[in-house]
Amino acid sequence: MDLADWLVWKSTNCGLRSACTTVCKWNYQHGPDDNVSSLSPTEGHIHGWNTSFFETVGLAELLHDNCARIGRVVELGTTVGDGVTQDAAMALGLPTGTPVSCGIIDAHAGGLGVLGCREISTASVGIPATLDSAAELESRMAIICGTSSCHMCVSRQKVLVEGVWGPYYSAMLPGWWLNEGGQSASGKLLEHVVSTHPSFETAQREATQNKGDCVDLSAVFELLTNKLEDS
């Protein structure tokens, strides 16, 4: 079970699985069937597991009882169970029954936010910015940075790109295809370069003076960023 689905289970005691995690990571088949011609948004769609794959890798037992051990897959935005359980509500400081949506992978959640926003001009500060059209959304790429860097874009039509993951249907934005690629260790490599630099301890001491005794690596990065901006 992926972390996104585990957090939902822990919060609701409901074992539903997200189309985001299962399509992108678990080989769940989801989307229009290339062999069926239909204008309907639901007809001619495939929803299910690749049984031959599980049989080939020796995991056929996961298919028993309609894949009950894996859990039922639901679309992004689906409300799970009866919301936050009493135990989870006490731990999180939330009212019991607070609605919980099915999970979404962290990078995909970030990609959804980045693709859906745009710069607000000084004349419209405080007014939520929206996209003008689907074409504008298709012209964008989100880069979500952390331990790795994930480059993400969506399209109405299925696009196959050599060397790029996907396309995944409804894995980030319902009804849209997602393609993603990136550098698997970019953030961690940057951390390694900074932490092994001869001046790292000097930077740590300066960050300590600015932030106090408790300093993590993010404070060092903030210090270095400020120095770049001032230079």
PDB file of C-alpha atoms in Angstrom:
ATOM      1  CA  MET A   1       0.000   0.000   0.000  1.00  0.00           C
ATOM      2  CA  ASP A   2       1.385   3.395  -0.974  1.00  0.00           C
ATOM      3  CA  LEU A   3       1.751   6.104   1.663  1.00  0.00           C
ATOM      4  CA  ALA A   4      -1.064   8.199   0.156  1.00  0.00           C
ATOM      5  CA  ASP A   5      -3.500   5.289   0.499  1.00  0.00           C
ATOM      6  CA  TRP A   6      -2.124   4.294   3.914  1.00  0.00           C
ATOM      7  CA  LEU A   7      -2.775   7.777   5.304  1.00  0.00           C
ATOM      8  CA  VAL A   8      -6.375   7.587   4.094  1.00  0.00           C
ATOM      9  CA  TRP A   9      -6.795   4.136   5.660  1.00  0.00           C
ATOM     10  CA  LYS A  10      -5.264   5.344   8.921  1.00  0.00           C
ATOM     11  CA  SER A  11      -7.616   8.331   8.982  1.00  0.00           C
ATOM     12  CA  THR A  12     -10.834   6.554   7.974  1.00  0.00           C
ATOM     13  CA  ASN A  13     -10.262   2.834   8.593  1.00  0.00           C
ATOM     14  CA  CYS A  14     -11.354   2.365   4.991  1.00  0.00           C
ATOM     15  CA  GLY A  15      -9.080   0.491   2.568  1.00  0.00           C
ATOM     16  CA  LEU A  16      -9.980   2.162  -0.712  1.00  0.00           C
ATOM     17  CA  ARG A  17      -7.159   2.706  -3.209  1.00  0.00           C
ATOM     18  CA  SER A  18      -6.623   5.802  -5.327  1.00  0.00           C
ATOM     19  CA  ALA A  19      -6.545   5.706  -9.129  1.00  0.00           C
ATOM     20  CA  CYS A  20      -3.487   7.967  -8.819  1.00  0.00           C
ATOM     21  CA  THR A  21      -1.329   5.500  -6.892  1.00  0.00           C
ATOM     22  CA  THR A  22      -2.603   2.354  -8.584  1.00  0.00           C
ATOM     23  CA  VAL A  23      -2.350   3.631 -12.169  1.00  0.00           C
ATOM     24  CA  CYS A  24       1.087   5.216 -11.752  1.00  0.00           C
ATOM     25  CA  LYS A  25       2.703   2.572  -9.551  1.00  0.00           C
ATOM     26  CA  TRP A  26       0.647  -0.610  -9.482  1.00  0.00           C
ATOM     27  CA  ASN A  27      -0.093  -1.419 -13.131  1.00  0.00           C
ATOM     28  CA  TYR A  28      -3.825  -0.698 -12.812  1.00  0.00           C
ATOM     29  CA  GLN A  29      -5.376  -0.363 -16.265  1.00  0.00           C
ATOM     30  CA  HIS A  30      -7.555   2.705 -16.457  1.00  0.00           C
ATOM     31  CA  GLY A  31      -8.687   4.788 -19.408  1.00  0.00           C
ATOM     32  CA  PRO A  32     -10.201   4.667 -22.882  1.00  0.00           C
ATOM     33  CA  ASP A  33      -9.802   1.421 -24.786  1.00  0.00           C
ATOM     34  CA  ASP A  34      -7.887   2.095 -28.001  1.00  0.00           C
ATOM     35  CA  ASN A  35      -9.860  -0.697 -29.669  1.00  0.00           C
ATOM     36  CA  VAL A  36     -13.273   0.838 -28.951  1.00  0.00           C
ATOM     37  CA  SER A  37     -14.620   3.917 -30.717  1.00  0.00           C
ATOM     38  CA  SER A  38     -16.996   5.851 -28.451  1.00  0.00           C
ATOM     39  CA  LEU A  39     -17.798   9.486 -27.756  1.00  0.00           C
ATOM     40  CA  SER A  40     -19.153   8.632 -24.317  1.00  0.00           C
ATOM     41  CA  PRO A  41     -16.932   9.599 -21.347  1.00  0.00           C
ATOM     42  CA  THR A  42     -17.612   6.192 -19.757  1.00  0.00           C
ATOM     43  CA  GLU A  43     -18.258   3.717 -22.591  1.00  0.00           C
ATOM     44  CA  GLY A  44     -15.251   1.956 -24.050  1.00  0.00           C
ATOM     45  CA  HIS A  45     -13.107   2.485 -20.932  1.00  0.00           C
ATOM     46  CA  ILE A  46     -10.890  -0.095 -19.271  1.00  0.00           C
ATOM     47  CA  HIS A  47     -10.988  -0.415 -15.488  1.00  0.00           C
ATOM     48  CA  GLY A  48      -9.113  -3.295 -13.911  1.00  0.00           C
ATOM     49  CA  TRP A  49      -5.892  -5.123 -13.173  1.00  0.00           C
ATOM     50  CA  ASN A  50      -3.635  -6.788 -15.695  1.00  0.00           C
ATOM     51  CA  THR A  51      -4.229 -10.345 -14.549  1.00  0.00           C
ATOM     52  CA  SER A  52      -1.557 -11.856 -16.777  1.00  0.00           C
ATOM     53  CA  PHE A  53       1.075  -9.613 -15.165  1.00  0.00           C
ATOM     54  CA  PHE A  54       0.236 -10.755 -11.632  1.00  0.00           C
ATOM     55  CA  GLU A  55       0.187 -14.390 -12.786  1.00  0.00           C
ATOM     56  CA  THR A  56       3.558 -14.015 -14.533  1.00  0.00           C
ATOM     57  CA  VAL A  57       5.298 -12.532 -11.469  1.00  0.00           C
ATOM     58  CA  GLY A  58       3.796 -15.110  -9.095  1.00  0.00           C
ATOM     59  CA  LEU A  59       1.266 -12.853  -7.352  1.00  0.00           C
ATOM     60  CA  ALA A  60      -1.939 -14.384  -8.678  1.00  0.00           C
ATOM     61  CA  GLU A  61      -3.293 -14.690  -5.120  1.00  0.00           C
ATOM     62  CA  LEU A  62      -3.800 -10.918  -5.111  1.00  0.00           C
ATOM     63  CA  LEU A  63      -6.499 -11.401  -7.748  1.00  0.00           C
ATOM     64  CA  HIS A  64      -8.683 -13.598  -5.511  1.00  0.00           C
ATOM     65  CA  ASP A  65     -12.102 -12.328  -4.379  1.00  0.00           C
ATOM     66  CA  ASN A  66     -12.106  -9.524  -6.934  1.00  0.00           C
ATOM     67  CA  CYS A  67      -8.713  -8.250  -5.732  1.00  0.00           C
ATOM     68  CA  ALA A  68      -9.982  -7.774  -2.180  1.00  0.00           C
ATOM     69  CA  ARG A  69      -6.450  -7.867  -0.724  1.00  0.00           C
ATOM     70  CA  ILE A  70      -5.471  -4.871  -2.850  1.00  0.00           C
ATOM     71  CA  GLY A  71      -8.666  -2.890  -2.299  1.00  0.00           C
ATOM     72  CA  ARG A  72     -11.226  -1.188  -4.487  1.00  0.00           C
ATOM     73  CA  VAL A  73      -9.860   1.556  -6.741  1.00  0.00           C
ATOM     74  CA  VAL A  74     -11.704   4.896  -6.799  1.00  0.00           C
ATOM     75  CA  GLU A  75     -11.378   8.098  -8.822  1.00  0.00           C
ATOM     76  CA  LEU A  76      -9.512  11.141  -7.519  1.00  0.00           C
ATOM     77  CA  GLY A  77     -11.730  13.372  -5.413  1.00  0.00           C
ATOM     78  CA  THR A  78     -13.839  10.470  -4.113  1.00  0.00           C
ATOM     79  CA  THR A  79     -14.909  10.915  -0.479  1.00  0.00           C
ATOM     80  CA  VAL A  80     -13.802   7.936   1.586  1.00  0.00           C
ATOM     81  CA  GLY A  81     -16.011   6.180   4.128  1.00  0.00           C
ATOM     82  CA  ASP A  82     -17.573   8.275   6.885  1.00  0.00           C
ATOM     83  CA  GLY A  83     -14.618  10.639   7.145  1.00  0.00           C
ATOM     84  CA  VAL A  84     -12.111  10.903   9.986  1.00  0.00           C
ATOM     85  CA  THR A  85     -12.586   8.273  12.682  1.00  0.00           C
ATOM     86  CA  GLN A  86     -12.800   9.169  16.354  1.00  0.00           C
ATOM     87  CA  ASP A  87      -9.260   7.977  17.084  1.00  0.00           C
ATOM     88  CA  ALA A  88      -7.815   9.828  14.099  1.00  0.00           C
ATOM     89  CA  ALA A  89      -9.806  12.929  14.983  1.00  0.00           C
ATOM     90  CA  MET A  90      -8.282  12.989  18.472  1.00  0.00           C
ATOM     91  CA  ALA A  91      -4.772  12.539  17.091  1.00  0.00           C
ATOM     92  CA  LEU A  92      -5.187  15.212  14.407  1.00  0.00           C
ATOM     93  CA  GLY A  93      -7.282  17.704  16.355  1.00  0.00           C
ATOM     94  CA  LEU A  94     -10.148  17.497  13.857  1.00  0.00           C
ATOM     95  CA  PRO A  95     -13.885  16.931  14.298  1.00  0.00           C
ATOM     96  CA  THR A  96     -14.952  13.302  13.932  1.00  0.00           C
ATOM     97  CA  GLY A  97     -16.419  12.736  10.487  1.00  0.00           C
ATOM     98  CA  THR A  98     -14.332  15.403   8.733  1.00  0.00           C
ATOM     99  CA  PRO A  99     -14.510  14.422   5.030  1.00  0.00           C
ATOM    100  CA  VAL A 100     -11.419  12.669   3.634  1.00  0.00           C
ATOM    101  CA  SER A 101     -10.667  12.374  -0.066  1.00  0.00           C
ATOM    102  CA  CYS A 102      -8.883   9.390  -1.550  1.00  0.00           C
ATOM    103  CA  GLY A 103      -5.109   9.688  -1.679  1.00  0.00           C
ATOM    104  CA  ILE A 104      -2.895  11.347  -4.258  1.00  0.00           C
ATOM    105  CA  ILE A 105       0.880  10.974  -4.678  1.00  0.00           C
ATOM    106  CA  ASP A 106       2.765  13.942  -3.189  1.00  0.00           C
ATOM    107  CA  ALA A 107       4.313  15.077  -6.477  1.00  0.00           C
ATOM    108  CA  HIS A 108       0.966  14.778  -8.227  1.00  0.00           C
ATOM    109  CA  ALA A 109      -0.733  16.886  -5.572  1.00  0.00           C
ATOM    110  CA  GLY A 110       1.950  19.521  -6.131  1.00  0.00           C
ATOM    111  CA  GLY A 111       1.592  19.222  -9.894  1.00  0.00           C
ATOM    112  CA  LEU A 112      -2.151  19.736  -9.676  1.00  0.00           C
ATOM    113  CA  GLY A 113      -1.635  22.955  -7.727  1.00  0.00           C
ATOM    114  CA  VAL A 114       1.130  24.296  -9.964  1.00  0.00           C
ATOM    115  CA  LEU A 115      -0.666  23.567 -13.240  1.00  0.00           C
ATOM    116  CA  GLY A 116      -3.875  25.106 -11.963  1.00  0.00           C
ATOM    117  CA  CYS A 117      -2.442  28.462 -10.922  1.00  0.00           C
ATOM    118  CA  ARG A 118      -0.870  31.400 -12.678  1.00  0.00           C
ATOM    119  CA  GLU A 119       0.874  34.626 -11.787  1.00  0.00           C
ATOM    120  CA  ILE A 120      -1.470  37.284 -10.465  1.00  0.00           C
ATOM    121  CA  SER A 121      -0.856  40.762 -11.809  1.00  0.00           C
ATOM    122  CA  THR A 122      -0.534  43.698  -9.431  1.00  0.00           C
ATOM    123  CA  ALA A 123      -3.903  44.941 -10.658  1.00  0.00           C
ATOM    124  CA  SER A 124      -5.665  41.805  -9.443  1.00  0.00           C
ATOM    125  CA  VAL A 125      -3.950  41.031  -6.145  1.00  0.00           C
ATOM    126  CA  GLY A 126      -6.306  39.111  -3.902  1.00  0.00           C
ATOM    127  CA  ILE A 127      -8.407  37.817  -6.784  1.00  0.00           C
ATOM    128  CA  PRO A 128      -7.997  34.068  -7.447  1.00  0.00           C
ATOM    129  CA  ALA A 129      -6.331  33.484 -10.791  1.00  0.00           C
ATOM    130  CA  THR A 130      -7.849  30.902 -13.120  1.00  0.00           C
ATOM    131  CA  LEU A 131      -6.799  29.352 -16.375  1.00  0.00           C
ATOM    132  CA  ASP A 132      -8.316  30.836 -19.510  1.00  0.00           C
ATOM    133  CA  SER A 133      -8.724  27.551 -21.372  1.00  0.00           C
ATOM    134  CA  ALA A 134      -7.863  23.898 -21.607  1.00  0.00           C
ATOM    135  CA  ALA A 135      -5.294  24.831 -24.230  1.00  0.00           C
ATOM    136  CA  GLU A 136      -3.468  26.955 -21.652  1.00  0.00           C
ATOM    137  CA  LEU A 137      -3.431  24.018 -19.249  1.00  0.00           C
ATOM    138  CA  GLU A 138      -1.998  21.748 -21.945  1.00  0.00           C
ATOM    139  CA  SER A 139       0.796  24.242 -22.638  1.00  0.00           C
ATOM    140  CA  ARG A 140       2.183  24.053 -19.097  1.00  0.00           C
ATOM    141  CA  MET A 141       4.675  21.856 -17.306  1.00  0.00           C
ATOM    142  CA  ALA A 142       4.989  21.604 -13.538  1.00  0.00           C
ATOM    143  CA  ILE A 143       8.323  20.795 -11.895  1.00  0.00           C
ATOM    144  CA  ILE A 144       7.938  19.430  -8.373  1.00  0.00           C
ATOM    145  CA  CYS A 145      11.215  19.362  -6.466  1.00  0.00           C
ATOM    146  CA  GLY A 146      12.188  17.335  -3.427  1.00  0.00           C
ATOM    147  CA  THR A 147      14.459  14.316  -3.108  1.00  0.00           C
ATOM    148  CA  SER A 148      13.851  14.038  -6.847  1.00  0.00           C
ATOM    149  CA  SER A 149      12.513  16.455  -9.461  1.00  0.00           C
ATOM    150  CA  CYS A 150       9.356  15.434 -11.283  1.00  0.00           C
ATOM    151  CA  HIS A 151       8.335  17.153 -14.542  1.00  0.00           C
ATOM    152  CA  MET A 152       4.592  16.788 -15.148  1.00  0.00           C
ATOM    153  CA  CYS A 153       2.165  17.821 -17.884  1.00  0.00           C
ATOM    154  CA  VAL A 154      -1.384  16.874 -18.853  1.00  0.00           C
ATOM    155  CA  SER A 155      -3.215  16.575 -22.148  1.00  0.00           C
ATOM    156  CA  ARG A 156      -6.685  15.751 -23.428  1.00  0.00           C
ATOM    157  CA  GLN A 157      -5.288  13.220 -25.876  1.00  0.00           C
ATOM    158  CA  LYS A 158      -3.052  10.235 -25.161  1.00  0.00           C
ATOM    159  CA  VAL A 159       0.564  11.150 -25.969  1.00  0.00           C
ATOM    160  CA  LEU A 160       3.313   8.531 -26.089  1.00  0.00           C
ATOM    161  CA  VAL A 161       6.830   9.909 -25.530  1.00  0.00           C
ATOM    162  CA  GLU A 162       9.907   7.696 -25.585  1.00  0.00           C
ATOM    163  CA  GLY A 163      11.714   7.731 -22.246  1.00  0.00           C
ATOM    164  CA  VAL A 164       8.824   9.458 -20.422  1.00  0.00           C
ATOM    165  CA  TRP A 165       6.518   7.730 -17.930  1.00  0.00           C
ATOM    166  CA  GLY A 166       2.878   7.412 -18.891  1.00  0.00           C
ATOM    167  CA  PRO A 167       0.591   8.435 -20.284  1.00  0.00           C
ATOM    168  CA  TYR A 168      -1.596   7.769 -17.221  1.00  0.00           C
ATOM    169  CA  TYR A 169      -5.330   8.447 -17.470  1.00  0.00           C
ATOM    170  CA  SER A 170      -7.024  10.446 -14.674  1.00  0.00           C
ATOM    171  CA  ALA A 171      -3.965   9.971 -12.461  1.00  0.00           C
ATOM    172  CA  MET A 172      -3.662  13.669 -11.588  1.00  0.00           C
ATOM    173  CA  LEU A 173      -6.567  15.457 -13.262  1.00  0.00           C
ATOM    174  CA  PRO A 174      -9.757  13.441 -13.900  1.00  0.00           C
ATOM    175  CA  GLY A 175     -10.371  12.876 -17.600  1.00  0.00           C
ATOM    176  CA  TRP A 176      -6.870  14.009 -18.624  1.00  0.00           C
ATOM    177  CA  TRP A 177      -3.739  12.083 -19.562  1.00  0.00           C
ATOM    178  CA  LEU A 178      -0.593  12.624 -17.487  1.00  0.00           C
ATOM    179  CA  ASN A 179       3.014  12.328 -18.674  1.00  0.00           C
ATOM    180  CA  GLU A 180       5.892  12.644 -16.238  1.00  0.00           C
ATOM    181  CA  GLY A 181       9.655  12.428 -16.170  1.00  0.00           C
ATOM    182  CA  GLY A 182      12.530  13.954 -14.261  1.00  0.00           C
ATOM    183  CA  GLN A 183      15.678  13.357 -12.267  1.00  0.00           C
ATOM    184  CA  SER A 184      15.303  10.669  -9.625  1.00  0.00           C
ATOM    185  CA  ALA A 185      17.905  11.985  -7.159  1.00  0.00           C
ATOM    186  CA  SER A 186      18.399  15.667  -8.025  1.00  0.00           C
ATOM    187  CA  GLY A 187      17.443  17.058  -4.619  1.00  0.00           C
ATOM    188  CA  LYS A 188      19.439  14.464  -2.728  1.00  0.00           C
ATOM    189  CA  LEU A 189      22.474  15.070  -4.938  1.00  0.00           C
ATOM    190  CA  LEU A 190      22.222  18.818  -4.302  1.00  0.00           C
ATOM    191  CA  GLU A 191      22.112  18.089  -0.567  1.00  0.00           C
ATOM    192  CA  HIS A 192      25.226  15.918  -0.938  1.00  0.00           C
ATOM    193  CA  VAL A 193      27.118  18.641  -2.839  1.00  0.00           C
ATOM    194  CA  VAL A 194      26.275  21.273  -0.221  1.00  0.00           C
ATOM    195  CA  SER A 195      26.869  19.092   2.872  1.00  0.00           C
ATOM    196  CA  THR A 196      30.271  17.853   1.652  1.00  0.00           C
ATOM    197  CA  HIS A 197      31.545  21.282   0.603  1.00  0.00           C
ATOM    198  CA  PRO A 198      34.575  22.549   2.597  1.00  0.00           C
ATOM    199  CA  SER A 199      32.594  25.651   3.634  1.00  0.00           C
ATOM    200  CA  PHE A 200      29.549  23.750   4.867  1.00  0.00           C
ATOM    201  CA  GLU A 201      30.439  24.061   8.556  1.00  0.00           C
ATOM    202  CA  THR A 202      30.969  27.800   8.115  1.00  0.00           C
ATOM    203  CA  ALA A 203      27.528  28.074   6.527  1.00  0.00           C
ATOM    204  CA  GLN A 204      26.029  26.050   9.375  1.00  0.00           C
ATOM    205  CA  ARG A 205      27.522  28.394  11.978  1.00  0.00           C
ATOM    206  CA  GLU A 206      26.188  31.446  10.160  1.00  0.00           C
ATOM    207  CA  ALA A 207      22.747  29.847   9.808  1.00  0.00           C
ATOM    208  CA  THR A 208      22.818  29.080  13.543  1.00  0.00           C
ATOM    209  CA  GLN A 209      23.450  32.757  14.296  1.00  0.00           C
ATOM    210  CA  ASN A 210      20.443  33.675  12.163  1.00  0.00           C
ATOM    211  CA  LYS A 211      18.051  30.914  13.241  1.00  0.00           C
ATOM    212  CA  GLY A 212      19.119  29.882  16.753  1.00  0.00           C
ATOM    213  CA  ASP A 213      20.387  26.576  18.069  1.00  0.00           C
ATOM    214  CA  CYS A 214      18.055  24.302  16.085  1.00  0.00           C
ATOM    215  CA  VAL A 215      19.278  24.367  12.493  1.00  0.00           C
ATOM    216  CA  ASP A 216      18.470  21.845   9.780  1.00  0.00           C
ATOM    217  CA  LEU A 217      19.724  21.754   6.229  1.00  0.00           C
ATOM    218  CA  SER A 218      16.852  23.916   4.993  1.00  0.00           C
ATOM    219  CA  ALA A 219      18.247  26.818   7.030  1.00  0.00           C
ATOM    220  CA  VAL A 220      21.573  26.434   5.239  1.00  0.00           C
ATOM    221  CA  PHE A 221      19.820  26.448   1.866  1.00  0.00           C
ATOM    222  CA  GLU A 222      17.889  29.566   2.888  1.00  0.00           C
ATOM    223  CA  LEU A 223      21.157  31.236   3.868  1.00  0.00           C
ATOM    224  CA  LEU A 224      22.748  30.348   0.524  1.00  0.00           C
ATOM    225  CA  THR A 225      19.674  31.533  -1.388  1.00  0.00           C
ATOM    226  CA  ASN A 226      19.760  34.885   0.399  1.00  0.00           C
ATOM    227  CA  LYS A 227      23.435  35.282  -0.431  1.00  0.00           C
ATOM    228  CA  LEU A 228      22.721  34.629  -4.103  1.00  0.00           C
ATOM    229  CA  GLU A 229      19.913  37.179  -4.140  1.00  0.00           C
ATOM    230  CA  ASP A 230      22.131  39.777  -2.465  1.00  0.00           C
ATOM    231  CA  SER A 231      25.075  39.204  -4.774  1.00  0.00           C
TER     232      SER A 231
END
